[in-house]
GROMACS .gro file of N, CA and C in nm:
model
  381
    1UNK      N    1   0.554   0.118   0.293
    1UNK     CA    2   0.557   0.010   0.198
    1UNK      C    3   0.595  -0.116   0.273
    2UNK      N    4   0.519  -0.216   0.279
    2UNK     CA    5   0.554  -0.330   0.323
    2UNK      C    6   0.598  -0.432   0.224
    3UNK      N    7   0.720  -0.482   0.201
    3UNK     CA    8   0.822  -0.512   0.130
    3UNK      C    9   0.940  -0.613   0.183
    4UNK      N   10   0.927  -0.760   0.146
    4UNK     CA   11   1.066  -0.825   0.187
    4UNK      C   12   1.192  -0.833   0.101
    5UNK      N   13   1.148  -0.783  -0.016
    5UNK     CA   14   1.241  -0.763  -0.168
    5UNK      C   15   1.336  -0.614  -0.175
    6UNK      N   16   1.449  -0.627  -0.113
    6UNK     CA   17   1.525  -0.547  -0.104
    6UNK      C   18   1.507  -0.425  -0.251
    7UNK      N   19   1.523  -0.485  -0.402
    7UNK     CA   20   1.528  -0.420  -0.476
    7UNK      C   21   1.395  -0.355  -0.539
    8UNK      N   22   1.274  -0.441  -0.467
    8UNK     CA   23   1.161  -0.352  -0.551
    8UNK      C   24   1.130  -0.257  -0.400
    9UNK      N   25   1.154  -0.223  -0.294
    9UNK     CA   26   1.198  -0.140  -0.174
    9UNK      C   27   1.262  -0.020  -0.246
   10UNK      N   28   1.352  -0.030  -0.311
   10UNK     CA   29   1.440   0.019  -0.369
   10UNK      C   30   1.401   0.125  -0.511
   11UNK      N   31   1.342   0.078  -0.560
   11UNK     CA   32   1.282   0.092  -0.663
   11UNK      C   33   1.177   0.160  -0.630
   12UNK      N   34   1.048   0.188  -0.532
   12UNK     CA   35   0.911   0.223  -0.502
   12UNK      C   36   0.997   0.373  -0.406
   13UNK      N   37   1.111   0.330  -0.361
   13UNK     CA   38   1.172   0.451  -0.286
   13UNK      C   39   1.231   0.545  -0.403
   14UNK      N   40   1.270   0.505  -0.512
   14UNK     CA   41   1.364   0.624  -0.572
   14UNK      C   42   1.180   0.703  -0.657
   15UNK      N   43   1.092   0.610  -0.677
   15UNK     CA   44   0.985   0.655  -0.704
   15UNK      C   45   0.944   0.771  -0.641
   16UNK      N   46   0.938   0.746  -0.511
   16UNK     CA   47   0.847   0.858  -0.429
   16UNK      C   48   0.964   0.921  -0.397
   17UNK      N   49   1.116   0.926  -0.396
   17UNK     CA   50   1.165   1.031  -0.361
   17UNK      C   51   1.134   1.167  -0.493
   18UNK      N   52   1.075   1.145  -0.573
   18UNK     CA   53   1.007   1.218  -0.692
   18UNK      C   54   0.911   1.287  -0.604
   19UNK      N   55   0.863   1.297  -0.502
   19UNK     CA   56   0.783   1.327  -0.498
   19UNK      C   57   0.819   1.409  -0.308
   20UNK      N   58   0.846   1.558  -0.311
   20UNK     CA   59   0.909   1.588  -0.193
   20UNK      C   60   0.836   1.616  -0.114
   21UNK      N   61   0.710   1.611  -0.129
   21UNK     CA   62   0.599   1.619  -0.062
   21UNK      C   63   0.516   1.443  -0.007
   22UNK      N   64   0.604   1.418   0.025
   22UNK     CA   65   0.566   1.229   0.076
   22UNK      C   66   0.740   1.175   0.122
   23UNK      N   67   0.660   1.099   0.229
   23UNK     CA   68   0.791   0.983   0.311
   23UNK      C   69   0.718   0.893   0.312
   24UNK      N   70   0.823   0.816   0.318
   24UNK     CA   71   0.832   0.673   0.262
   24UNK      C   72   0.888   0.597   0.426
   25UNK      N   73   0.810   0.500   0.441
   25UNK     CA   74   0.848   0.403   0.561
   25UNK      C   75   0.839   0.259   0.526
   26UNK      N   76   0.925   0.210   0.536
   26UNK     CA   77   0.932   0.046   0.495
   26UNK      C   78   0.917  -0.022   0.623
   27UNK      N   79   0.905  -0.151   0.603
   27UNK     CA   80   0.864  -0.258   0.675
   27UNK      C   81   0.913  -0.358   0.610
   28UNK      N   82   0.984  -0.498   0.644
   28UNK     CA   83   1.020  -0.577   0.601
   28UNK      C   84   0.896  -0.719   0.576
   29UNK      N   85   0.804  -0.693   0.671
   29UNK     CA   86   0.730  -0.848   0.711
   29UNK      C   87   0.568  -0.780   0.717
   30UNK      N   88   0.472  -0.856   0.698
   30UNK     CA   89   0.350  -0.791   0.738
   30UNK      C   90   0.353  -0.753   0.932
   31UNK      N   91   0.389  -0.841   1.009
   31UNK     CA   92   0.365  -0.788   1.140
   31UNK      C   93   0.429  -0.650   1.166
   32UNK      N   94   0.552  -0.644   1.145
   32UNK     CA   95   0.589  -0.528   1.145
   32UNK      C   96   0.505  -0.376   1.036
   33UNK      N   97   0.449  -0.441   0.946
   33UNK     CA   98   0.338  -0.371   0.892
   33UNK      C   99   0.257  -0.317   0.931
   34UNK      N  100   0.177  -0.366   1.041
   34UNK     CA  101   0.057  -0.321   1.135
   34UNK      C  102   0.112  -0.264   1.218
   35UNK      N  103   0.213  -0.284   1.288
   35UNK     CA  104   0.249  -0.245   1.370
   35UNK      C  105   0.287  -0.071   1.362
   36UNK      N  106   0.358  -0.077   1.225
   36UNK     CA  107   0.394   0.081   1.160
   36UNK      C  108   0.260   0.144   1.162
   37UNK      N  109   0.160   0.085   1.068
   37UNK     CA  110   0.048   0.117   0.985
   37UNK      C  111  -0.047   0.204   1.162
   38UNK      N  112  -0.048   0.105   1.297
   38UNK     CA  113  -0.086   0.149   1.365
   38UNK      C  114  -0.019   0.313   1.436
   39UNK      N  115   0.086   0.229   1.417
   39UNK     CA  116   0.196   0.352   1.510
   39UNK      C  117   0.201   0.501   1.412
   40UNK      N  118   0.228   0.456   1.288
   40UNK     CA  119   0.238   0.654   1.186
   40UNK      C  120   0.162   0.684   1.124
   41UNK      N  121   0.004   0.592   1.132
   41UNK     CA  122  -0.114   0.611   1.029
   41UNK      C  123  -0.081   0.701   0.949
   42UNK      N  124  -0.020   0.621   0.826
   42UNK     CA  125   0.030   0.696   0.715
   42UNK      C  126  -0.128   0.710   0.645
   43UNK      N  127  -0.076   0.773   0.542
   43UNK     CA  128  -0.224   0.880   0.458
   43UNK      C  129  -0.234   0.696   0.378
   44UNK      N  130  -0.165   0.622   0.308
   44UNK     CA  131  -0.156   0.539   0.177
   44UNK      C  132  -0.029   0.416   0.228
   45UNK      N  133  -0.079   0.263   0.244
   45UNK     CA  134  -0.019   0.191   0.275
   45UNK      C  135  -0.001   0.099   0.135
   46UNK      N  136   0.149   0.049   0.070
   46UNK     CA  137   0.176   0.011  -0.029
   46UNK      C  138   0.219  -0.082   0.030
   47UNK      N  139   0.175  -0.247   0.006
   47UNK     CA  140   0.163  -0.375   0.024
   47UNK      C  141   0.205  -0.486  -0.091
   48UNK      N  142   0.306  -0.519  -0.062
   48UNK     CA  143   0.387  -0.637  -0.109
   48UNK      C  144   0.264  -0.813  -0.109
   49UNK      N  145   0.203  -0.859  -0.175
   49UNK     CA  146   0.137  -0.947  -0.145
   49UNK      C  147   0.190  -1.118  -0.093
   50UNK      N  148   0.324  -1.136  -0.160
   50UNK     CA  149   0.345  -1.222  -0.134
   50UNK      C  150   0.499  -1.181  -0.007
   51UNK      N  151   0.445  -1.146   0.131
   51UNK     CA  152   0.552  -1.192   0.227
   51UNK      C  153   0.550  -1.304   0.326
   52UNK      N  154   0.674  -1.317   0.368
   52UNK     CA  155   0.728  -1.424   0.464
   52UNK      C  156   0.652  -1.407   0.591
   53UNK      N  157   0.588  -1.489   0.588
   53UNK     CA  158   0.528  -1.531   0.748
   53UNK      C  159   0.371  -1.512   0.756
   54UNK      N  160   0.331  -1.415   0.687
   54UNK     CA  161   0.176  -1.376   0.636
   54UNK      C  162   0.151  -1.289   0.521
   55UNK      N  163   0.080  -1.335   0.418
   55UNK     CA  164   0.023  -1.228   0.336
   55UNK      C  165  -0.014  -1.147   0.347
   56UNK      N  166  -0.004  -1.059   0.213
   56UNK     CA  167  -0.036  -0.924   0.194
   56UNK      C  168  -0.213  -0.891   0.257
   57UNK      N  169  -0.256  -1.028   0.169
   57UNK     CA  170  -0.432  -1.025   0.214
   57UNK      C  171  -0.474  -1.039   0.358
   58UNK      N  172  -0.391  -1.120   0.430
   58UNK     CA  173  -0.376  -1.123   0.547
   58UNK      C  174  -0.370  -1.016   0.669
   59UNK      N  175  -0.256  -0.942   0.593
   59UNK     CA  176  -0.242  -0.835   0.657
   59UNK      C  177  -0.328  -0.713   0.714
   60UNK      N  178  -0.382  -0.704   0.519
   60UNK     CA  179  -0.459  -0.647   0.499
   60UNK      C  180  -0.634  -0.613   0.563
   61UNK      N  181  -0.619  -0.728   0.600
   61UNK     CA  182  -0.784  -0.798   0.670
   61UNK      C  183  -0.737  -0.770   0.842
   62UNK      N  184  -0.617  -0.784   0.896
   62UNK     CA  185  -0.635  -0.707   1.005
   62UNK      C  186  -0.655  -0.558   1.009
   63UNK      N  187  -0.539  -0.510   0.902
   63UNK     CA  188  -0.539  -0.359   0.907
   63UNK      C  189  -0.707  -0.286   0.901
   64UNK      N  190  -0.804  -0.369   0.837
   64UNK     CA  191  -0.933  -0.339   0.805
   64UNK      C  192  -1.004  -0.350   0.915
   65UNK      N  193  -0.937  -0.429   0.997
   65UNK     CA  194  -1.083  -0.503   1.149
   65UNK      C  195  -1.007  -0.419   1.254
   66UNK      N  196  -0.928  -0.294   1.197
   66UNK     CA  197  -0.867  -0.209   1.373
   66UNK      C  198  -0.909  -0.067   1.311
   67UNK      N  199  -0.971  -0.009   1.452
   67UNK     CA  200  -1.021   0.121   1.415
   67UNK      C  201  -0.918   0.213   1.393
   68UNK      N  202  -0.807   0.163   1.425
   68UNK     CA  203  -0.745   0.279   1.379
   68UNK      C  204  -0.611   0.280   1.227
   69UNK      N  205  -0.696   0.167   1.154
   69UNK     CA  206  -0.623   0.191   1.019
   69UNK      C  207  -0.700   0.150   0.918
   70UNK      N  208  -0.869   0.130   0.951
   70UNK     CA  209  -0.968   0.106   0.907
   70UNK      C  210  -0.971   0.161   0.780
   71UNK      N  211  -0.975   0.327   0.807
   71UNK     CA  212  -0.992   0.392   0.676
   71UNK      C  213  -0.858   0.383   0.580
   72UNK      N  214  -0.727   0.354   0.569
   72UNK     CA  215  -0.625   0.398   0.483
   72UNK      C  216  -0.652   0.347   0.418
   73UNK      N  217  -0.609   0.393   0.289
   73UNK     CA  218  -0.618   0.291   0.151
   73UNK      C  219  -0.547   0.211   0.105
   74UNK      N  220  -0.488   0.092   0.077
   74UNK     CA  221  -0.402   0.013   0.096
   74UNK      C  222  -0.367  -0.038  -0.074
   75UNK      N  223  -0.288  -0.014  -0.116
   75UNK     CA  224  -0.234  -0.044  -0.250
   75UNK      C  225  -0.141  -0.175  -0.285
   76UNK      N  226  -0.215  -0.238  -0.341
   76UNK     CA  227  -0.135  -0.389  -0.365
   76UNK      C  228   0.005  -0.378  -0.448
   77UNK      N  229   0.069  -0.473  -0.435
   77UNK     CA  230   0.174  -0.411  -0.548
   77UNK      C  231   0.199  -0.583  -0.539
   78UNK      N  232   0.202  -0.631  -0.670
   78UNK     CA  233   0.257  -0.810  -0.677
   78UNK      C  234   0.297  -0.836  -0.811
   79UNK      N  235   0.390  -0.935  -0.817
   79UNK     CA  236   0.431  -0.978  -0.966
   79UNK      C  237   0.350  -1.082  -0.991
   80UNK      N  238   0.211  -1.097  -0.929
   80UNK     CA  239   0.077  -1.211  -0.977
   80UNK      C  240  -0.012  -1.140  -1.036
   81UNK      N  241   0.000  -1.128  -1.144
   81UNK     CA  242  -0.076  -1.071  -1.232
   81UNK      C  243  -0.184  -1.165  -1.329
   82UNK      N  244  -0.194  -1.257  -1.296
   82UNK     CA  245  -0.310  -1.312  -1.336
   82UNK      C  246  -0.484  -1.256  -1.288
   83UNK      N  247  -0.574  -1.241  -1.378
   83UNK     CA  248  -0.672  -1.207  -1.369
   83UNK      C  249  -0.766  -1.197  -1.206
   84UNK      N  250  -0.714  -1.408  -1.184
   84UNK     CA  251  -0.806  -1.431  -1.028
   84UNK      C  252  -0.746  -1.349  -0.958
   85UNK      N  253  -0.620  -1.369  -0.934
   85UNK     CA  254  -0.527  -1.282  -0.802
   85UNK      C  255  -0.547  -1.131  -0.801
   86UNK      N  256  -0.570  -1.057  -0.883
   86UNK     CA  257  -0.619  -0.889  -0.875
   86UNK      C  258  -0.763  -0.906  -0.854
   87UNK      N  259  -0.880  -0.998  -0.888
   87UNK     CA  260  -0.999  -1.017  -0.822
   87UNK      C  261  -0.991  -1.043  -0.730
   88UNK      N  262  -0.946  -1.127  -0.653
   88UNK     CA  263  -0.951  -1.175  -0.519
   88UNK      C  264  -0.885  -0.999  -0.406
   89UNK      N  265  -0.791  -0.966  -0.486
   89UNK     CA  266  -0.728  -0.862  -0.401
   89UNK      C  267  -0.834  -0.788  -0.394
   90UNK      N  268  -0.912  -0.749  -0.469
   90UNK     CA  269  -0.930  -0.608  -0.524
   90UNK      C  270  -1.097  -0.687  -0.390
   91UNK      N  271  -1.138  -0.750  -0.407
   91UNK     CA  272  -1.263  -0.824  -0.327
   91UNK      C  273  -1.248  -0.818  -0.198
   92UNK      N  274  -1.127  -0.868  -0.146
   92UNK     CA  275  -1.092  -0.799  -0.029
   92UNK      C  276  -1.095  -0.711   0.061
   93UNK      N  277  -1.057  -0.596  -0.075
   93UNK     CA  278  -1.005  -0.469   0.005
   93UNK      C  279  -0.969  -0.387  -0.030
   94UNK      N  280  -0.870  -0.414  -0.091
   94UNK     CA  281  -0.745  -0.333  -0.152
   94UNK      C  282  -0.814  -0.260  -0.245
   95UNK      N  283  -0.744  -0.117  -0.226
   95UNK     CA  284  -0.785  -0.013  -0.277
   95UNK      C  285  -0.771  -0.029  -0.414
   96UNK      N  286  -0.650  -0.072  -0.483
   96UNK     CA  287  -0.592  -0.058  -0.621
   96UNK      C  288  -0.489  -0.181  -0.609
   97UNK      N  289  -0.446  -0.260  -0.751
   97UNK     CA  290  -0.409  -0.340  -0.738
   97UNK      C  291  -0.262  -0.308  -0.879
   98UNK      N  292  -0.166  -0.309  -0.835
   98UNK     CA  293   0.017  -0.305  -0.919
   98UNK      C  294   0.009  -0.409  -0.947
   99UNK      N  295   0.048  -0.463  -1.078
   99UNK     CA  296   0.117  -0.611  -1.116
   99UNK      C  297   0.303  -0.512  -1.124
  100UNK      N  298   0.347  -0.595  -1.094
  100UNK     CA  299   0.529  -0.578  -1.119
  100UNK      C  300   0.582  -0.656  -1.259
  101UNK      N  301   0.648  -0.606  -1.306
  101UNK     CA  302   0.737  -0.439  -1.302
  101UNK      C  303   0.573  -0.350  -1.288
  102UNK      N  304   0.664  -0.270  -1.230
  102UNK     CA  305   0.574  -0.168  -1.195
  102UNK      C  306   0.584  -0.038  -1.286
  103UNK      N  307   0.437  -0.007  -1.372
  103UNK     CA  308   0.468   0.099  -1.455
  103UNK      C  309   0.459   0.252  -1.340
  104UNK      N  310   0.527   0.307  -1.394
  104UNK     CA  311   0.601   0.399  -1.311
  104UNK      C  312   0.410   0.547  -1.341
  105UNK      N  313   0.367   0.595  -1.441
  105UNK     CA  314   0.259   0.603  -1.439
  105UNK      C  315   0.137   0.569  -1.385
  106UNK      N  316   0.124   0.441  -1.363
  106UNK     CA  317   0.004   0.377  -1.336
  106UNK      C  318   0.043   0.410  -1.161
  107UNK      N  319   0.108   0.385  -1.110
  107UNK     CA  320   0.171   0.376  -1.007
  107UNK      C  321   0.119   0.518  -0.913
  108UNK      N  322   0.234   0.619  -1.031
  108UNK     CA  323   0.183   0.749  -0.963
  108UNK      C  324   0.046   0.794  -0.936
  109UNK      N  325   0.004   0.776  -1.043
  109UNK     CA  326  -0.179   0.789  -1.038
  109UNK      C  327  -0.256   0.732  -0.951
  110UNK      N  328  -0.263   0.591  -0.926
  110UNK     CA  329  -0.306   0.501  -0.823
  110UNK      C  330  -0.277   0.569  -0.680
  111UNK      N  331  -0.143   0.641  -0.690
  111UNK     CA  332  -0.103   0.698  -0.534
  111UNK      C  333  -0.178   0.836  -0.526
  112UNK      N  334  -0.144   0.875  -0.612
  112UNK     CA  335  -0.195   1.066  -0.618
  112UNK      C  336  -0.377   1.037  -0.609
  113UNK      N  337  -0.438   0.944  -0.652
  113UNK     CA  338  -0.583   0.894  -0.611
  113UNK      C  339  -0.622   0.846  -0.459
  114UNK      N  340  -0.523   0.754  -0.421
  114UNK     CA  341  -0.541   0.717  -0.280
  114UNK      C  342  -0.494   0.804  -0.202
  115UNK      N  343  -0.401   0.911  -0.201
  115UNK     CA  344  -0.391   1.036  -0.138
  115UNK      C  345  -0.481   1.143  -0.125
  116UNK      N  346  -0.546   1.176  -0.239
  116UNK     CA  347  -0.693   1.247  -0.250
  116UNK      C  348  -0.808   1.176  -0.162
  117UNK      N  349  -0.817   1.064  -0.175
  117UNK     CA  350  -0.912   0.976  -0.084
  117UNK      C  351  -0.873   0.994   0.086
  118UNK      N  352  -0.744   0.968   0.094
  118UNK     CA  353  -0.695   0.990   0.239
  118UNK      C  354  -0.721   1.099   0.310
  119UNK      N  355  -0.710   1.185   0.243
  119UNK     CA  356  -0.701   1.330   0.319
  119UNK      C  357  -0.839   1.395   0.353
  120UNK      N  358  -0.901   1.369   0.213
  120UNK     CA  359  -1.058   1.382   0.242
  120UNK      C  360  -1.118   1.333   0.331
  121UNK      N  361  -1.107   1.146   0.336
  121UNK     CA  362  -1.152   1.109   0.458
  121UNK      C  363  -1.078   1.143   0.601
  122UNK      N  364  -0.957   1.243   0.613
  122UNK     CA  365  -0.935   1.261   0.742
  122UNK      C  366  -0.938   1.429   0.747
  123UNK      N  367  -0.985   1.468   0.639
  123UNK     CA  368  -1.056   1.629   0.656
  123UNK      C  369  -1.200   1.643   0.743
  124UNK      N  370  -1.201   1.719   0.852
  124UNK     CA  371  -1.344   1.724   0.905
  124UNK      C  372  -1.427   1.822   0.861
  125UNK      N  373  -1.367   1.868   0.751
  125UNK     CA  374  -1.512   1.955   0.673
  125UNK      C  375  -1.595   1.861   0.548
  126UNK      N  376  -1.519   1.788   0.548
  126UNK     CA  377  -1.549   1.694   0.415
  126UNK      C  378  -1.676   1.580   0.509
  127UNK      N  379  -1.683   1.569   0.647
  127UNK     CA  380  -1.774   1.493   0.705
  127UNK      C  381  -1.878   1.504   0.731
   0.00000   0.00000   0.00000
């Protein structure tokens, strides 16, 4: 989860500790984002849109132009919930798009979907 908001960090962690079958790795900043995203090619990258120093979309558009985080699915999570801003995300890239508060449902589903997607695309019978 790339995240500069201590409490919604906080919050997306007591989420997935629901879930004992998934770890959770934070990142404070997008650089340090890629940097993870390269280093533990997690299955599902959960993206904060508005951080300090570069955006979420930003981020996002490198993580897409390196072969080796090309395929993850990348889940927006933002308290911009206006119509343009989930178009623009969703046009991008981004797999699925969270407005905050975050419904705790929508959430799970969106993940348990981009996890099914992940695995498949890194199953080699599925190719």
């Amino acid at each position: 989860y790339v995240e500069d908001n201590p409490a919604n960090l906080e919050l997306v962690e007591q989420l997935i500790a629901r879930r004992p079958d998934l770890r959770l790795l934070s990142a404070g900043d997008g650089n340090l984002g890629v940097e993870f995203a390269r280093v533990y090619q997690p299955e599902v990258i959960l993206m904060d849109m508005n951080l300090p120093g570069i955006s979420g979309i930003e981020v996002m558009k490198i993580l897409r132009a390196d072969p080796l985080t090309a395929h993850i699915p990348i889940i927006a999570i933002s308290a911009n919930a206006l119509p343009h801003d989930i178009e623009k995300a969703i046009k991008a890239g981004f797999f699925k798009y969270i407005t905050k508060p975050i419904k705790v449902i929508e959430f799970m589903e969106a993940l348990d979907v981009a996890l099914i997607l992940s695995r498949a695309a890194s199953d080699p019978a599925t190719r």
